[in-house]
Coordinates of C-alpha atoms and ligand atoms in Angstrom, one line a residue:
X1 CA 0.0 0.0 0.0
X2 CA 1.7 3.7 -1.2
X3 CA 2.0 5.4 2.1
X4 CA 0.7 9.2 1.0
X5 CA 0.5 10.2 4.3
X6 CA 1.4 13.9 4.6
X7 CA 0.6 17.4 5.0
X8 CA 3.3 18.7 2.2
X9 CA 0.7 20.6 0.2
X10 CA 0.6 22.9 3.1
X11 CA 1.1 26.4 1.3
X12 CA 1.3 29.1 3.8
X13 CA -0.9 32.1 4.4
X14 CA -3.3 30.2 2.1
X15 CA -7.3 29.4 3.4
X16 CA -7.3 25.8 4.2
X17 CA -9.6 23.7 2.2
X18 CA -10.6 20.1 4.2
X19 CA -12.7 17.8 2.6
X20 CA -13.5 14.0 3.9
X21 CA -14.9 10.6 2.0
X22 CA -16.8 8.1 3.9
X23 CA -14.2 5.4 5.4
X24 CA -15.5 2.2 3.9
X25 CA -16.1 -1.2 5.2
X26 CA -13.3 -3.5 4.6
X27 CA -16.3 -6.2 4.5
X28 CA -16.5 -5.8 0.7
X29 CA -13.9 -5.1 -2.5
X30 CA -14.0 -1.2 -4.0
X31 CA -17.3 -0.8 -5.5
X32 CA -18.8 1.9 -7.4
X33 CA -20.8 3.4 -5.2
X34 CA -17.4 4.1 -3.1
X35 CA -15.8 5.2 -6.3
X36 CA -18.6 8.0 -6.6
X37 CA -18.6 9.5 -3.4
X38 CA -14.8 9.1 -3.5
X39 CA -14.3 11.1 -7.2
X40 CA -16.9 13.5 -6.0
X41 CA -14.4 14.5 -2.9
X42 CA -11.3 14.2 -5.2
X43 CA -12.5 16.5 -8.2
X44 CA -13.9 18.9 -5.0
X45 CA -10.3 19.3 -3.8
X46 CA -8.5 19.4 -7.0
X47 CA -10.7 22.6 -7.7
X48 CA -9.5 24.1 -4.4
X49 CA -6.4 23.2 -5.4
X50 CA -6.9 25.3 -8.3
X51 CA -8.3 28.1 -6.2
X52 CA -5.0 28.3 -4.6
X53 CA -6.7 26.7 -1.2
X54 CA -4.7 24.7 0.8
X55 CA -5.9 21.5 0.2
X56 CA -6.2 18.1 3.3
X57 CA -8.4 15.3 1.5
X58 CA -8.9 12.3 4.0
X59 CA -10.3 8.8 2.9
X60 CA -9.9 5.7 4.4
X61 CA -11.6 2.2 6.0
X62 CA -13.9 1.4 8.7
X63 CA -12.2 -1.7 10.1
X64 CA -13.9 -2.8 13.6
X65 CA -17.1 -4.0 14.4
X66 CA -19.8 -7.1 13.9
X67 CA -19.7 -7.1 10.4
X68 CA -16.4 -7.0 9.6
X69 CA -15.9 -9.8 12.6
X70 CA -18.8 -11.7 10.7
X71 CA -17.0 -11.5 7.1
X72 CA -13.7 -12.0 8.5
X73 CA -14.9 -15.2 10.5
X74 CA -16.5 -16.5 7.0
X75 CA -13.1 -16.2 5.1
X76 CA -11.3 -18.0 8.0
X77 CA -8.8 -15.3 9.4
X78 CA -8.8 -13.0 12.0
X79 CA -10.2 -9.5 11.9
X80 CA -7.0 -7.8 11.5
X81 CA -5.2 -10.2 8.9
X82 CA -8.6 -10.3 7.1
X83 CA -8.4 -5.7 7.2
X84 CA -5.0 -5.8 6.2
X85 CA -5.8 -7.9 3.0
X86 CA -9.0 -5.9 1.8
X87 CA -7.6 -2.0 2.9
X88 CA -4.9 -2.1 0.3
X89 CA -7.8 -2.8 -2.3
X90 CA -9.2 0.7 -1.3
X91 CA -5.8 2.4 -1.4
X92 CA -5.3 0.8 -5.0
X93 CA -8.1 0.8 -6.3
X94 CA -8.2 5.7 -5.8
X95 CA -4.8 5.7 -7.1
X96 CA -5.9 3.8 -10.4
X97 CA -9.3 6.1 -10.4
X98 CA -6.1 9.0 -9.8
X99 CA -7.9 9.9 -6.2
X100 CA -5.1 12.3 -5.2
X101 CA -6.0 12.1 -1.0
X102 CA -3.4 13.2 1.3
X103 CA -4.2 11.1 4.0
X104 CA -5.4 7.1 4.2
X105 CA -6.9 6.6 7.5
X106 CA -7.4 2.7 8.8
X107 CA -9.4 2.6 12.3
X108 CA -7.4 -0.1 13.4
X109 CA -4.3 1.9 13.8
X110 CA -2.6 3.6 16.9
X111 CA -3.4 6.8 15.8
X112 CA -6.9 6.3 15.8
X113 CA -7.5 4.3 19.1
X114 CA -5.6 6.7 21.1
X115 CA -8.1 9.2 19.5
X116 CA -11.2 7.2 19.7
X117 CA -10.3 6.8 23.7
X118 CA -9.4 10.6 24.0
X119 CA -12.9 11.5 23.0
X120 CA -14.9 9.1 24.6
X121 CA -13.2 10.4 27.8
X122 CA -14.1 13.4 27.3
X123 CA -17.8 12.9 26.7
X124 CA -18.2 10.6 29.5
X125 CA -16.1 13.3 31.3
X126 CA -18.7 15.7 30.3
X127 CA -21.6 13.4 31.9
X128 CA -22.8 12.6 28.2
X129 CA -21.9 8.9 28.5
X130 CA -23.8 6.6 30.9
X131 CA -24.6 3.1 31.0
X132 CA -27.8 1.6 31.2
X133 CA -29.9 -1.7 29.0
X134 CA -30.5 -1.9 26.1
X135 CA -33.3 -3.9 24.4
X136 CA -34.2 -3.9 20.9
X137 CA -33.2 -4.3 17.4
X138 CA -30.0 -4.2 15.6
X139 CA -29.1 -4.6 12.2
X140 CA -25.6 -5.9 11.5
X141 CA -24.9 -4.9 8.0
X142 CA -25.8 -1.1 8.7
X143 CA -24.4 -1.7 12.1
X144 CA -27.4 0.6 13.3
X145 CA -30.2 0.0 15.8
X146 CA -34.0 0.4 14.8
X147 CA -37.2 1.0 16.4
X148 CA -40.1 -0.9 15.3
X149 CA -41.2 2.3 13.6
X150 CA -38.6 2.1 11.0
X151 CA -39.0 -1.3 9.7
X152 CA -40.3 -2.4 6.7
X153 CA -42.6 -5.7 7.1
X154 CA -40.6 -6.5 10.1
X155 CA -37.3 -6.1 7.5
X156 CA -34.3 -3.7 7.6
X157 CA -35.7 -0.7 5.3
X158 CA -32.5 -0.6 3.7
X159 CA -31.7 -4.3 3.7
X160 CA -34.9 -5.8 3.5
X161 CA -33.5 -8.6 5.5
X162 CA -35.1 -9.5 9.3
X163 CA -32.8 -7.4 12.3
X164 CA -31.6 -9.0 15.4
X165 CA -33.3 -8.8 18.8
X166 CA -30.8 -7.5 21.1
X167 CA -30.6 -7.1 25.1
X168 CA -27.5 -6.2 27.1
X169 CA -25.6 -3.7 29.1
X170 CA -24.4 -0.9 27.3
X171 CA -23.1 2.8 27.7
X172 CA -25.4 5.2 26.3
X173 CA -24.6 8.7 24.9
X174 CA -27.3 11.3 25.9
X175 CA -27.8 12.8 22.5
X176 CA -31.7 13.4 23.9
X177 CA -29.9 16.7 25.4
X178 CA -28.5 17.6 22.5
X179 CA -32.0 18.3 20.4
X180 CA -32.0 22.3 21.4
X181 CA -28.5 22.8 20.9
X182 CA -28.2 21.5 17.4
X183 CA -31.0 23.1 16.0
X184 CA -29.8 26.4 17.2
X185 CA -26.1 26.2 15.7
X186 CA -27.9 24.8 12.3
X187 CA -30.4 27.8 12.9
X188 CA -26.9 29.8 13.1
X189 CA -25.6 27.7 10.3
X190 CA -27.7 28.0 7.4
X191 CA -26.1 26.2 4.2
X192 CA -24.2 23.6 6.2
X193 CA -26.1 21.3 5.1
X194 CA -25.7 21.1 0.7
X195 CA -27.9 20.4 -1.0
X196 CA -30.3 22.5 1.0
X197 CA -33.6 19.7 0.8
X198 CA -31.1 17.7 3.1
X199 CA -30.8 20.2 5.8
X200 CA -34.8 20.1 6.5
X201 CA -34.6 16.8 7.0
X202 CA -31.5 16.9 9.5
X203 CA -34.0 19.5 11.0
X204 CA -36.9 17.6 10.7
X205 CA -35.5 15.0 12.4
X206 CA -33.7 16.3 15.1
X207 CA -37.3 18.0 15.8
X208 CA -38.9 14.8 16.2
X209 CA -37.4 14.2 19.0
X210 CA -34.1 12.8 20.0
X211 CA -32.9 9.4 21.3
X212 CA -30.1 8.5 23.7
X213 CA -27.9 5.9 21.5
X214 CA -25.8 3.0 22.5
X215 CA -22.1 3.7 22.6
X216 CA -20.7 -0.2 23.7
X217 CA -21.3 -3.6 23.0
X218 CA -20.1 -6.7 25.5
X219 CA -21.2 -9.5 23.1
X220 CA -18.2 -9.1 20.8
X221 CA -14.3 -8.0 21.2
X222 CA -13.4 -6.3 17.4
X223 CA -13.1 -2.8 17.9
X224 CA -11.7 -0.5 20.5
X225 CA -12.6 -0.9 24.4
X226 CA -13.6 2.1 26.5
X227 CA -10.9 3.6 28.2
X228 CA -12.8 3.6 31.6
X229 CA -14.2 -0.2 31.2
X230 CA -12.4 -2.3 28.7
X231 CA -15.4 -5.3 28.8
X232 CA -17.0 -3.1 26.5
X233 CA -16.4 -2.3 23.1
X234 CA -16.8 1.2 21.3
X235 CA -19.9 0.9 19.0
X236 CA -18.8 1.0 15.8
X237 CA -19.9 4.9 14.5
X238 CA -18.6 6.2 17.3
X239 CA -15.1 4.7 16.6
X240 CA -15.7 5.3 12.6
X241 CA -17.1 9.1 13.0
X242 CA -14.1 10.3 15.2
X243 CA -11.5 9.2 12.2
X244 CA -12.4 12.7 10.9
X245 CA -10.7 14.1 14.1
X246 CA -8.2 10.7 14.5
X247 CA -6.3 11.5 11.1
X248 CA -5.4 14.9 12.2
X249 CA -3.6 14.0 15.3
X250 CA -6.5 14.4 18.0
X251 CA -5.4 11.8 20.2
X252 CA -1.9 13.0 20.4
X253 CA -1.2 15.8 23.2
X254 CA 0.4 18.2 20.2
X255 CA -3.2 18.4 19.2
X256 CA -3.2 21.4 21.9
X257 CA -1.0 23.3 19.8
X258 CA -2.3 26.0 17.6
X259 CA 0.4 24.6 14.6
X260 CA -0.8 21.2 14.9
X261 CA -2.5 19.8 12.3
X262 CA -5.5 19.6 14.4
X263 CA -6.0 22.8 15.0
X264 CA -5.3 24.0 11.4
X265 CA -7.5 21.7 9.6
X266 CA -10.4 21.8 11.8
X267 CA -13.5 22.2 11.5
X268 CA -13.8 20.2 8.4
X269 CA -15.2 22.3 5.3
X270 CA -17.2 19.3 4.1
X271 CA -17.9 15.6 4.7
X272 CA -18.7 14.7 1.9
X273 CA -20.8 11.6 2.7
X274 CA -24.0 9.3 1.2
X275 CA -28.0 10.2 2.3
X276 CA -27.8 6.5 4.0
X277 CA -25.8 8.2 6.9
X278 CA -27.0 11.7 7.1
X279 CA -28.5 10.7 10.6
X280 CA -24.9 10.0 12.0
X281 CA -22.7 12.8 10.3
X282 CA -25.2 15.3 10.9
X283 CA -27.0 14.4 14.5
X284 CA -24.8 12.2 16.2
X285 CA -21.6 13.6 15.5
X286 CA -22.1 17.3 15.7
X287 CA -23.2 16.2 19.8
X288 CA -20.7 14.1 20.4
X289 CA -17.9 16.8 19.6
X290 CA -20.5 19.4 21.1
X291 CA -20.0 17.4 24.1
X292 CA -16.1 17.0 24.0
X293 CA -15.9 21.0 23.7
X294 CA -15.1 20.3 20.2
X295 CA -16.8 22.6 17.3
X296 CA -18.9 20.9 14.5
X297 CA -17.9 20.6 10.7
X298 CA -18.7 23.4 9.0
X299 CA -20.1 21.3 6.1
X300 CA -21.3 18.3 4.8
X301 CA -22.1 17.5 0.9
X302 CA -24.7 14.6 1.1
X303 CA -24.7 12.8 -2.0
X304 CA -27.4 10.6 -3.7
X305 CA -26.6 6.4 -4.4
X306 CA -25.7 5.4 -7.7
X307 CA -28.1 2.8 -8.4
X308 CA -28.2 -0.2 -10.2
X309 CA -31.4 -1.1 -11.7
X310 CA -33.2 0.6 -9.3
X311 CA -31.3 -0.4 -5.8
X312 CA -28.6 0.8 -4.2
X313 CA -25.7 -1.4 -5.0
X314 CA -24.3 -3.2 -2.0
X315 CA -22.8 -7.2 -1.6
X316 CA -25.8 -8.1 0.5
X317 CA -27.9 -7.3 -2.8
X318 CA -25.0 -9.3 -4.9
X319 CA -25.8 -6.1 -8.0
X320 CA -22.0 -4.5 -7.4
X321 CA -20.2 -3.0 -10.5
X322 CA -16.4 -2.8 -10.0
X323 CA -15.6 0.5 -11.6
X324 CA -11.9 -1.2 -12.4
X325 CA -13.0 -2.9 -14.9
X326 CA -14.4 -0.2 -16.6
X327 CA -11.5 2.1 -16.7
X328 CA -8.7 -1.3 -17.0
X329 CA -7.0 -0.3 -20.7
X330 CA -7.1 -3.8 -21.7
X331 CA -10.8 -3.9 -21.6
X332 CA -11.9 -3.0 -25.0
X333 CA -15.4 -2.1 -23.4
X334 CA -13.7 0.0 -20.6
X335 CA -13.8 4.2 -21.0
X336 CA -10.6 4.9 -19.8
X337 CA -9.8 6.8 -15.8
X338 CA -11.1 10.0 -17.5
X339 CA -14.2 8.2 -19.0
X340 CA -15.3 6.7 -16.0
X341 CA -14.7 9.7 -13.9
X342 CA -16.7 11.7 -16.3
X343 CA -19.7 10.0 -16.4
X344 CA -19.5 9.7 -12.5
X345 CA -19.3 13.6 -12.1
X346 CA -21.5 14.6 -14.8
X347 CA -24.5 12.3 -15.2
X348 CA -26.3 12.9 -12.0
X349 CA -26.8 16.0 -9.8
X350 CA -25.0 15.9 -6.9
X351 CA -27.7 14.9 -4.4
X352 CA -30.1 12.9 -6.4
X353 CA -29.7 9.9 -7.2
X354 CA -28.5 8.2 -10.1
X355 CA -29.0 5.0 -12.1
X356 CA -25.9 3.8 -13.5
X357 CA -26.7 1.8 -17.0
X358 CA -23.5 0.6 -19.6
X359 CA -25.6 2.6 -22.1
X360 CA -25.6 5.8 -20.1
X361 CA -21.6 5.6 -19.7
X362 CA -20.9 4.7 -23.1
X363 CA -23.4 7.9 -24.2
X364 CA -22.3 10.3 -22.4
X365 CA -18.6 9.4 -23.3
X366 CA -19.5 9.7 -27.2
X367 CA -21.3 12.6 -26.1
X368 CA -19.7 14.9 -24.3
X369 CA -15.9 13.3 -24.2
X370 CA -15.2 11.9 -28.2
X371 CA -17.8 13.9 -30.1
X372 CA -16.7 17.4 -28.3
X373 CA -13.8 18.2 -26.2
X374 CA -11.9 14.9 -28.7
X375 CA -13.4 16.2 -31.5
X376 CA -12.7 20.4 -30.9
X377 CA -8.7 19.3 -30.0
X378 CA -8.9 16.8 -33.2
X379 CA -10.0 19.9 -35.4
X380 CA -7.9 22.6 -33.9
X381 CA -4.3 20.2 -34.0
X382 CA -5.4 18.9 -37.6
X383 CA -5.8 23.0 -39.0
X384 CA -3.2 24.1 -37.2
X385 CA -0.9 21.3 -39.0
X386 CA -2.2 22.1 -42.3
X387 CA -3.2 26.0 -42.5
X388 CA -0.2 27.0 -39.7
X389 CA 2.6 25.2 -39.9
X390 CA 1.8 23.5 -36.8
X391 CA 2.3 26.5 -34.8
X392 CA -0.5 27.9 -32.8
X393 CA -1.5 31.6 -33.2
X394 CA -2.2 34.1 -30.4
X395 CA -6.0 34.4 -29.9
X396 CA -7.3 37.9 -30.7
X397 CA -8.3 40.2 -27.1
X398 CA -11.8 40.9 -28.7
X399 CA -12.8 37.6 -29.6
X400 CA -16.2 36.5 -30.1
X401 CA -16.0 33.6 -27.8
X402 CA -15.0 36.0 -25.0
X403 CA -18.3 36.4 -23.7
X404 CA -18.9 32.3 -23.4
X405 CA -15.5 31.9 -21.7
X406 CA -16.3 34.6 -19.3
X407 CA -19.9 33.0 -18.6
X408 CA -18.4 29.5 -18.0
X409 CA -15.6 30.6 -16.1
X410 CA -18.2 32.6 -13.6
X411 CA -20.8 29.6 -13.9
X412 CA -18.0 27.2 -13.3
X413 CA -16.9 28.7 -10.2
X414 CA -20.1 29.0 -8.9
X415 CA -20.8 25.6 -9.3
X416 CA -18.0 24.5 -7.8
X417 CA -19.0 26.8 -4.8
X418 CA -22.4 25.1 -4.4
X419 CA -20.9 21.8 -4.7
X420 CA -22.9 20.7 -8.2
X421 CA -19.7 18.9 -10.2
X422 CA -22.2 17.8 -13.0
X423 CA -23.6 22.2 -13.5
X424 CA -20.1 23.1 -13.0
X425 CA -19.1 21.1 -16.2
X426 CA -22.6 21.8 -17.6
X427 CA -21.0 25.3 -17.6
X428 CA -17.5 24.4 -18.6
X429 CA -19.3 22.4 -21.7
X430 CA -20.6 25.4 -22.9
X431 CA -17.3 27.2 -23.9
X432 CA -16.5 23.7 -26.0
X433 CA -20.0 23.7 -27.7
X434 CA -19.3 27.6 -28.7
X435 CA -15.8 26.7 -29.9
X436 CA -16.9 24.3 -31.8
X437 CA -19.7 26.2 -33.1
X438 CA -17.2 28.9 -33.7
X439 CA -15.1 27.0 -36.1
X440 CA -18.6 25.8 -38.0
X441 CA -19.4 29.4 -38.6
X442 CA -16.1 29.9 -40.1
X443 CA -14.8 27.2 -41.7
X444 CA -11.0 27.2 -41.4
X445 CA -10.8 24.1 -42.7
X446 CA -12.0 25.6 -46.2
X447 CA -9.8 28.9 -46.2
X448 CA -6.3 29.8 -47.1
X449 CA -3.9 29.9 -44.6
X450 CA -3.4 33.9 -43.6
X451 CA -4.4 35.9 -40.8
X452 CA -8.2 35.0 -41.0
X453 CA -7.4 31.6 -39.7
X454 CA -4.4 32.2 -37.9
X455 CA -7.0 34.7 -35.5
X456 CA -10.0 31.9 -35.7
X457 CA -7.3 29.1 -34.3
X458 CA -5.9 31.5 -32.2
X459 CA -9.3 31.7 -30.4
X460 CA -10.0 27.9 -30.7
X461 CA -6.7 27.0 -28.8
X462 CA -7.3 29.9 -26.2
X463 CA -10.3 28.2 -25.4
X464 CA -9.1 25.2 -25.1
X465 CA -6.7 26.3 -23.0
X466 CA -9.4 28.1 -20.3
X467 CA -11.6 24.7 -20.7
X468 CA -8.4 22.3 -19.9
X469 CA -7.8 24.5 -16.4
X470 CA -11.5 24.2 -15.7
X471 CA -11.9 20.8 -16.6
X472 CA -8.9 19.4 -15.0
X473 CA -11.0 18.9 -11.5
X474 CA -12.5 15.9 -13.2
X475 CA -10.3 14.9 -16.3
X476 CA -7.1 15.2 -14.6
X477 CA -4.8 13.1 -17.4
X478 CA -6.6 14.3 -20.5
X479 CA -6.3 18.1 -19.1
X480 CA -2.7 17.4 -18.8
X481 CA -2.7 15.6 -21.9
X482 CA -4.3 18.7 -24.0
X483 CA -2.1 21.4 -22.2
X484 CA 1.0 19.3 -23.3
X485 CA -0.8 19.3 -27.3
X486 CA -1.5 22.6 -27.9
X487 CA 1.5 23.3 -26.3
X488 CA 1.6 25.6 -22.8
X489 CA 4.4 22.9 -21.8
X490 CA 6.8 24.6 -24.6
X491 CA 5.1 27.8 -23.2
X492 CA 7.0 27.7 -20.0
X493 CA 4.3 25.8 -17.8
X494 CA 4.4 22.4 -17.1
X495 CA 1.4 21.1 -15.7
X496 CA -2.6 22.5 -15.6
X497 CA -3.5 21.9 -12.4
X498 CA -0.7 24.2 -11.1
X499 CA -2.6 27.1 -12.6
X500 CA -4.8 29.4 -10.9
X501 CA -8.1 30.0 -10.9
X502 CA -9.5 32.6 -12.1
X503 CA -6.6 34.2 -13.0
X504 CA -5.5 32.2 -15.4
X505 CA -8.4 31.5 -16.8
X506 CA -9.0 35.3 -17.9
X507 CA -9.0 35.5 -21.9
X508 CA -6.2 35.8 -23.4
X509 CA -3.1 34.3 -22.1
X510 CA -2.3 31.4 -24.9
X511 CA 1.1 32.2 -25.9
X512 CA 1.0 31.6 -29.4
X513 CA 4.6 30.4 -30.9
X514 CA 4.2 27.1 -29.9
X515 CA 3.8 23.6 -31.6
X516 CA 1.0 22.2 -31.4
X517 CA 0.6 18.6 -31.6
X518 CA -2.2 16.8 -33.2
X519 CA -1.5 12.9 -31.4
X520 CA -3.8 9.4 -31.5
X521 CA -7.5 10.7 -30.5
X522 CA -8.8 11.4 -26.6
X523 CA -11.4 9.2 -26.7
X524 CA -11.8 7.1 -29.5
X525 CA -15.3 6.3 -30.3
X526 CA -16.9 3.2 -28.2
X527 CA -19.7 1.5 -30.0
X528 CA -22.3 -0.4 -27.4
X529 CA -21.9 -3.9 -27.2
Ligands
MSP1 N1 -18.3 2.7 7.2 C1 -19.4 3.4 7.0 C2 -19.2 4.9 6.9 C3 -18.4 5.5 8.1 S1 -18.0 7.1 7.9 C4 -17.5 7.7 9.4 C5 -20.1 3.0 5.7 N2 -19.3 2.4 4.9 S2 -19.8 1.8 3.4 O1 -18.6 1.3 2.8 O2 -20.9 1.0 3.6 O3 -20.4 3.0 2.6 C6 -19.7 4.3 2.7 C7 -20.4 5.3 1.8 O4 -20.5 4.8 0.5 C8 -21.9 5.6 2.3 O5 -22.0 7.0 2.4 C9 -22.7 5.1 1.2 O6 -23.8 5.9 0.9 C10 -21.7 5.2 0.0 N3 -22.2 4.3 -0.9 C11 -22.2 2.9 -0.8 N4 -22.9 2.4 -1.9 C12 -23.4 3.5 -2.6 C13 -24.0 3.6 -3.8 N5 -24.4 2.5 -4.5 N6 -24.2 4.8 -4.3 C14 -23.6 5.9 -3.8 N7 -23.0 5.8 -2.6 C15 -23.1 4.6 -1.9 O7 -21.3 3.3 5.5

């Protein structure tokens, strides 16, 4: 497993920017529905990145509890030989998907334990934490407990499979004081909470009426004990919530310092997480670091599930894609890293949910990825070669296409801003579509070589370069790869995502004087099979 543990992107004087994935089970290989929340977060940072921010992206895997006792017991090892072989799938599986996280959490390390302890002393410390017996139901794969309310014929509503009746001795957090508290700092909050329909539930909820939840389990020994009575075990979102706070150092005693990582990075500016466990990010774990004297996140990004004719794709309903083998080279069927992430980012609203069909990846791929950005580079390097020596022109200041860059730079951004990846390309689209549509209208293909098409080329390749910067969130190696062809690398800057935005994405600034470099297609066409 690559170690890319590190705060080196720290740039100082810069607004920190940090953004969290889910940690995922280690009960089940990389599936899509990880990939999406996962490319979400990554494409999120990478445009703080290019905002100048100073970017800490977290992922990782949820390693204790039932579950992952229950799956390792069924493949014959123990818990922690049976995490170490599945976490490395994880860590592979973003760098292939070119997930650029600065930090890989695992909740079975020291790091986290000593943090997991540290907070649970502080909110039993705080009186939040008391014990008492619990009786009712449990469901092991969400590792959640239900009321009879919530069920669905007697079934898990999310499930659909019976839940277990449970009684024992547990330690309760008090979250039922919490209800007034956290509806004033989300009254104080507003936005939090994106998209916005989210936050009324959180509130609607929350207004219904808070219970106390179970904090410990005796009946099993896979997770982390409390540090003030080891027979019990942490409950397993306790000990997954706090890696937010683990991974930054919270359990060391430099976390006091005002230079610690801690201390810098915190509060989070989003969590990006899935509508399944709203209830916990956004209930539960604003109280618990309430009651430790910590301050909430300052945002969480709920996303929608990415179904799979019509249901959320899980092990337990046996319907999981392996986004691998879409993007795997080898696989004549496969759309490429760029293809993949595309589709993921683009198809479906951040929010709502999605249905994910071959058909709808191929088409959008053909779409928006071979029939216009591949096709508008195609053009541009194949006009330049023949009407300009391959040499690309400066772009004229009072373009016509200044106006669409300037709307999709502004719409971009404020896409970005609202956390809307599919509007914010919707936007960035645009400026392709015009190009295109730009070169339609005038034909440089038909006309002598001269100043006419020198000043219409000039313009295509300016564009091109705005809409690599803006596009590089979410296309990071075809970005690069069009930067490098129309040449900014022999114009004295290396890579794309090391620009700025906005400034360099004002009009203008394509050097002109450079070769440009016409190469095998983007995306070559993919036919469904
Ligand atoms: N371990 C917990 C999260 C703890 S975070 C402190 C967990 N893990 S999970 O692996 O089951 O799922 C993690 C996230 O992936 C959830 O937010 C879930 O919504 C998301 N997805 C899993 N399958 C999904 C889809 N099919 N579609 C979109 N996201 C889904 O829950």
């Amino acid at each position: 497993m690559v170690d890319r543990r590190q705060d080196s992107s720290s740039v100082p004087g810069s607004p920190s920017f940090y953004a969290t994935t889910p940690i995922y089970y280690v009960n089940a290989k990389p599936h899509l529905g990880h990939a999406y929340t996962t490319i979400v977060g990554d494409a999120l940072c990478r445009w703080h990145r290019l905002l100048g921010d100073d970017v800490h992206f977290l992922t990782g895997t949820d390693e204790h509890g039932l579950k992952i006792q229950q799956a390792a017991d069924a493949a014959g090892m123990p818990p922690q030989q049976f995490a170490d072989s599945i976490a490395p799938l994880f860590a592979d599986a973003w760098e292939r998907l070119d997930i650029r996280y600065d930090d890989f959490i695992r909740t079975t390390e020291d790091r986290h334990r000593r943090g997991v302890q540290k907070l649970l002393q502080a909110c039993y410390d705080n009186g939040d934490i008391e014990v008492d017996t619990y009786r009712g139901l449990y469901c092991v794969p969400c590792e959640a407990y239900y009321v009879e309310d919530d069920l669905e014929n007697g079934n898990c509503p999310i499930h659909k499979k019976p839940v277990d009746h449970v009684e024992e001795e547990n330690y309760f957090f008090r979250l039922s004081r919490y209800g007034d508290r956290l509806l004033q700092w989300y009254a104080d909050h507003p936005g939090a909470i994106v998209p916005d329909y989210r936050m009324n539930e959180v509130i609607g909820f929350i207004k219904q009426g808070l219970l106390d939840f179970s904090i410990s389990r005796t009946s099993f020994s896979w997770g982390i004990p409390l540090p003030w009575d080891d027979k019990h075990i942490t409950y397993v979102w306790f000990d997954a919530l706090s890696n937010y706070i683990t991974a930054l150092g919270y359990g060391d005693p430099e976390s006091q310092d005002p230079e610690s990582l801690f201390h810098r990075r915190w509060p989070v500016n989003y969590h990006l997480i899935g509508k399944d466990i709203v209830r916990f990010h956004c209930v539960y774990w604003p109280a618990m670091l309430m009651s430790a004297g910590i301050e909430p996140p300052a945002g969480w990004a709920v996303g929608g599930w990415l179904l799979v004719g019509g249901e959320k794709m899980s092990k337990t309903t046996g319907n999981v894609v392996n986004p691998l083998d879409l993007v795997d080279e080898n696989n004549p069927e496969g759309v490429g890293v760029d293809g993949f992430r595309y589709y993921v980012l683009a198809e479906t609203p951040y929010g709502a949910d999605g249905d994910f069909t071959y058909e709808g990846l191929v088409g959008r791929y053909n779409a928006d990825l071979a029939n216009n950005l591949g096709n508008l580079l195609s053009r541009v390097a194949t006009v330049v070669g023949k009407k300009c020596d391959g040499v690309g022109p400066k772009p004229s200041p009072d373009s016509p296409l200044t106006a669409a860059a300037k709307n999709a730079v502004e719409e971009t951004i404020s896409r970005w801003a609202d956390v809307q990846p599919s509007r914010a390309l919707e936007a960035t689209w645009q400026l392709i579509r015009a190009t295109n549509a730009y070169l339609e209208t005038n034909e440089p293909w038909k006309a002598e070589p001269g100043p006419a098409v020198d000043t219409v080329m000039g313009d295509a390749l300016e564009a091109l370069r705005i809409v690599a910067i803006l596009a590089s969130p979410a296309i990071p190696r075809t970005a690069q790869a069009v930067w490098e062809r129309i040449g900014m690398v022999e114009g004295g800057q290396a890579r794309v995502d090391d620009r700025r935005v906005p400034v360099d994405v004002a009009w203008g600034q394509y050097p002109g004087g450079v070769n440009v470099v016409k190469g095998d297609p983007l995306f070559p066409r993919r036919n469904i099979s």
